[in-house]
Amino acid sequence: MGVLATRRRRVTLAAMTALLAVGAACGSSNDNKSGAASKASGVVQNEPITIRAGVADPTHPQIAVLQYMPAKVTVAVGQKVSWSWNDTKEPHSVTFFPPGQTAPDPGSDPALFAPTPPTGAYDGATLVNSGLAPQGPQAVPPFEMTFAKAGTYKYSCVIHPQMVGTISVVAASQAGDTAAAVTTRGDQEKGQWLAEGNDAFQKMQSAAPASTKNADGTTTWKIEMGASTPHTDILAYAPVPAAVKHGDKVTFVNNSMAPHTASFFNKQPPIQDPESPAAQKPAPGPSPQKLNTKDLFNTGTLPPNAPPGAGPPEAARSFTFSVPTAGDYQFICIYHAPSGMAGMVKAS
Ligand SMILES: [Cu+2]
């Protein structure tokens, strides 16, 4: 998966699992002070306030925190707010919807992902969208905004509806959060969500694999694709048991809140773009399939169990492969290979 690991992929609209019912940014009051007044008061800080848009665990990049850190910030009119993607491998957006506008249905409007930068200090009346970042291994410059008037502004990530942040804007004459306080709070939240993700990751890695005995004496092994907590996605497969024997079956099941694939490229060119039909379509056909070590096998996109526990039936989130001969069968998730989502069936 060398190529995949170094090439960032775009993100599909299929990753959007729910309408964003983002409370429209509401400029509630209008006590905007002039820039001259704010400078005279000395309240507006020069140091930009920085919010992290997601992080990956430094040790286990499969643990992706899907939050803005800190989630809530108070700033004065004119204060610069900056969002950083430095610590995430998964792409996220910073998107402010104007009143009455919500994110489109999954798959409906790729234009939403186009960056729509602010045209000046933000007043809550227009769409502002950073676009999804990062889109490759290269560093991403921070996204910066200032706010024109007092009010409460909610924003979100177009592909991770659970990511919602709030900017409370106060008059230029009032004090907002200091940059240091925002950093401290962001670090605390990051620590809390990483602990939550690590806990889920450890549980997934140490859980006994589910299996059923078949009438013919073979075993069907169940492999979980990813896991989700309220603030993280675990972008890993549950470990494939070492006891898989030729003749057994392996069933991949997606019970997480993200879409995943299990894709065996073998000697075929890898599929890298999760938006491509080839990525999303099962190959060479629907479940079940008989694995070998030369052809391409792909579950296609297995949808998330979203909303939690009320997603499509398990059969629609599952795919079974039989393993007729001993061998090593490597697979990756086309969506999450950059976060290290990969595994291997080692059949004896
Ligand atoms: Cu995945």
mmCIF file of N, CA and C and ligand atoms in Angstrom, residues 235-237 258-261 333-337 341, ligand 1:
data_model
loop_
_atom_site.group_PDB
_atom_site.id
_atom_site.type_symbol
_atom_site.label_atom_id
_atom_site.label_comp_id
_atom_site.label_asym_id
_atom_site.label_seq_id
_atom_site.Cartn_x
_atom_site.Cartn_y
_atom_site.Cartn_z
ATOM 1 N N LEU A 235 -10.103 4.006 12.538
ATOM 2 C CA LEU A 235 -9.971 3.651 11.128
ATOM 3 C C LEU A 235 -9.060 2.435 11.017
ATOM 4 N N ALA A 236 -9.545 1.339 11.603
ATOM 5 C CA ALA A 236 -8.792 0.080 11.627
ATOM 6 C C ALA A 236 -9.785 -1.059 11.508
ATOM 7 N N TYR A 237 -9.282 -2.199 11.032
ATOM 8 C CA TYR A 237 -10.080 -3.427 11.065
ATOM 9 C C TYR A 237 -9.764 -4.150 12.363
ATOM 10 N N ALA A 258 -18.632 5.460 9.749
ATOM 11 C CA ALA A 258 -17.965 5.918 8.525
ATOM 12 C C ALA A 258 -18.107 4.841 7.453
ATOM 13 N N PRO A 259 -18.081 5.218 6.191
ATOM 14 C CA PRO A 259 -18.086 4.208 5.132
ATOM 15 C C PRO A 259 -16.704 3.556 5.041
ATOM 16 N N HIS A 260 -16.669 2.291 4.685
ATOM 17 C CA HIS A 260 -15.378 1.607 4.527
ATOM 18 C C HIS A 260 -15.461 0.638 3.355
ATOM 19 N N THR A 261 -14.282 0.256 2.882
ATOM 20 C CA THR A 261 -14.179 -0.869 1.955
ATOM 21 C C THR A 261 -13.163 -1.856 2.529
ATOM 22 N N CYS A 333 -8.603 -0.242 3.172
ATOM 23 C CA CYS A 333 -9.812 0.556 2.965
ATOM 24 C C CYS A 333 -9.433 1.717 2.043
ATOM 25 N N ILE A 334 -10.144 1.831 0.931
ATOM 26 C CA ILE A 334 -9.809 2.878 -0.047
ATOM 27 C C ILE A 334 -10.026 4.272 0.562
ATOM 28 N N TYR A 335 -11.005 4.393 1.434
ATOM 29 C CA TYR A 335 -11.259 5.694 2.075
ATOM 30 C C TYR A 335 -10.146 6.085 3.052
ATOM 31 N N HIS A 336 -9.684 5.098 3.809
ATOM 32 C CA HIS A 336 -8.888 5.431 4.996
ATOM 33 C C HIS A 336 -7.481 4.861 4.981
ATOM 34 N N ALA A 337 -7.001 4.469 3.794
ATOM 35 C CA ALA A 337 -5.616 3.998 3.703
ATOM 36 C C ALA A 337 -4.624 5.041 4.235
ATOM 37 N N MET A 341 -5.547 2.271 7.471
ATOM 38 C CA MET A 341 -6.570 1.226 7.593
ATOM 39 C C MET A 341 -6.262 0.114 6.606
HETATM 40 CU CU CU B 1 -12.286 2.935 6.049
#
